[in-house]
C-alpha positions as a printed Julia matrix, in Angstrom:
143×3 Matrix{Float64}:
 -80.05  31.61  -37.68
 -77.88  30.46  -34.82
 -78.84  26.8   -35.21
 -76.13  24.31  -36.17
 -77.01  21.96  -38.98
 -74.17  19.39  -39.22
 -75.45  17.74  -42.4
 -75.78  21.06  -44.21
 -72.35  22.18  -42.96
 -70.77  18.91  -44.14
 -72.44  19.25  -47.56
 -71.25  22.88  -47.92
 -67.71  21.89  -46.93
 -67.58  19.05  -49.44
 -68.99  21.29  -52.16
 -66.35  23.93  -51.44
 -63.63  21.25  -51.31
 -64.7   20.12  -54.77
 -64.66  23.68  -56.14
 -61.13  24.19  -54.81
 -59.9   20.78  -56.0
 -59.03  19.83  -52.43
 -57.95  16.22  -52.14
 -59.76  14.64  -49.17
 -60.49  11.04  -48.19
 -63.84  12.23  -46.86
 -65.6   14.93  -44.81
 -64.22  13.54  -41.55
 -60.58  13.76  -42.51
 -58.53  15.94  -40.16
 -56.9   18.99  -41.71
 -53.52  18.11  -40.09
 -53.51  14.92  -42.19
 -53.64  16.86  -45.47
 -50.73  18.06  -47.57
 -49.63  21.68  -47.19
 -51.38  22.74  -50.39
 -54.64  21.11  -49.36
 -54.37  22.69  -45.91
 -54.08  26.09  -47.63
 -57.19  25.31  -49.67
 -59.11  24.41  -46.48
 -58.23  27.8   -45.0
 -59.4   29.54  -48.19
 -62.6   27.44  -48.21
 -63.44  28.53  -44.65
 -63.01  32.18  -45.6
 -65.12  31.75  -48.73
 -67.9   29.91  -46.86
 -68.01  32.86  -44.44
 -68.6   35.18  -47.39
 -65.25  36.95  -47.1
 -64.62  39.33  -50.03
 -61.21  40.67  -48.93
 -58.47  38.09  -48.39
 -55.16  38.9   -46.71
 -52.57  36.24  -47.59
 -49.15  36.08  -45.88
 -46.76  33.81  -47.8
 -49.66  31.84  -49.3
 -47.51  29.18  -50.93
 -44.6   28.83  -48.55
 -43.72  25.2   -47.9
 -45.9   23.61  -50.58
 -44.85  21.76  -53.69
 -44.75  23.26  -57.18
 -47.98  21.61  -58.34
 -49.92  22.79  -55.27
 -48.42  26.24  -55.68
 -49.72  26.43  -59.27
 -53.19  25.3   -58.05
 -53.25  27.99  -55.35
 -52.16  30.66  -57.87
 -54.92  29.56  -60.28
 -57.46  29.65  -57.44
 -56.35  33.15  -56.39
 -56.63  34.29  -60.03
 -60.23  32.98  -60.15
 -61.1   34.68  -56.89
 -59.69  38.04  -58.08
 -61.59  37.67  -61.39
 -64.8   37.07  -59.43
 -64.4   40.33  -57.53
 -62.48  39.29  -54.42
 -59.79  41.71  -53.24
 -56.46  40.05  -52.44
 -53.69  41.54  -50.32
 -50.64  39.32  -50.78
 -47.46  39.46  -48.71
 -44.72  37.28  -50.14
 -40.93  37.09  -50.18
 -41.15  35.35  -53.58
 -40.93  38.01  -56.27
 -42.17  35.78  -59.11
 -45.26  35.02  -57.01
 -45.96  38.71  -56.41
 -45.4   39.57  -60.08
 -47.77  36.78  -61.16
 -50.6   37.51  -58.69
 -50.57  41.27  -58.2
 -51.81  44.25  -60.17
 -49.79  46.58  -57.94
 -46.81  45.98  -55.67
 -46.03  48.21  -52.72
 -42.34  47.71  -51.9
 -41.26  48.07  -48.28
 -37.81  49.03  -47.06
 -36.85  49.69  -43.46
 -40.49  49.56  -42.38
 -41.74  52.14  -44.87
 -43.18  52.09  -48.37
 -40.22  52.68  -50.68
 -42.24  52.68  -53.87
 -45.37  51.56  -55.67
 -45.25  49.69  -59.0
 -48.05  49.01  -61.47
 -48.01  45.74  -63.42
 -46.34  47.32  -66.48
 -43.43  48.42  -64.25
 -42.81  45.01  -62.61
 -39.32  43.57  -62.77
 -37.29  41.8   -60.14
 -34.52  44.35  -60.63
 -36.85  47.31  -60.01
 -38.46  45.68  -56.95
 -35.04  44.92  -55.43
 -33.82  48.41  -56.25
 -36.68  49.89  -54.23
 -36.36  47.36  -51.4
 -32.63  48.08  -50.94
 -32.82  51.86  -51.54
 -30.65  53.59  -48.98
 -28.45  50.59  -48.35
 -24.81  50.66  -49.48
 -24.22  49.01  -52.85
 -20.79  47.34  -52.73
 -20.62  47.42  -56.55
 -20.54  51.21  -56.56
 -19.1   52.12  -53.14
 -15.57  50.89  -53.86
 -15.73  48.44  -50.95
 -14.24  45.03  -51.48
 -16.04  41.7   -50.93
């Protein structure tokens, strides 16, 4: 314990990169040279190598392409199925509805409602998020 073993670290990193389908040219490639999706996978790999069981993800797929987004979603599904707890913050409702078992909807800095998977719909989530705001469709106000 407390002794660095570069060869073992490199092997563990490459093994984790393979598990997460991270596209690397080799163990020495700099993270900044990777695509956004592969950078996200590197962050997840670091957490997993540290033994993290609870992952807090803020906008986990922002700025990455559709294919990488699907890979990240599949990876998060596998992590949840293996017993990891995921706390996901996202402005993308389809992402939340795909990844989450429960959604806590915030409005004006407070929890406006809690929805179980069977209750998920974009309409219901938005209704809770905008609760207390004026609805121009029903207030008689013009555009």
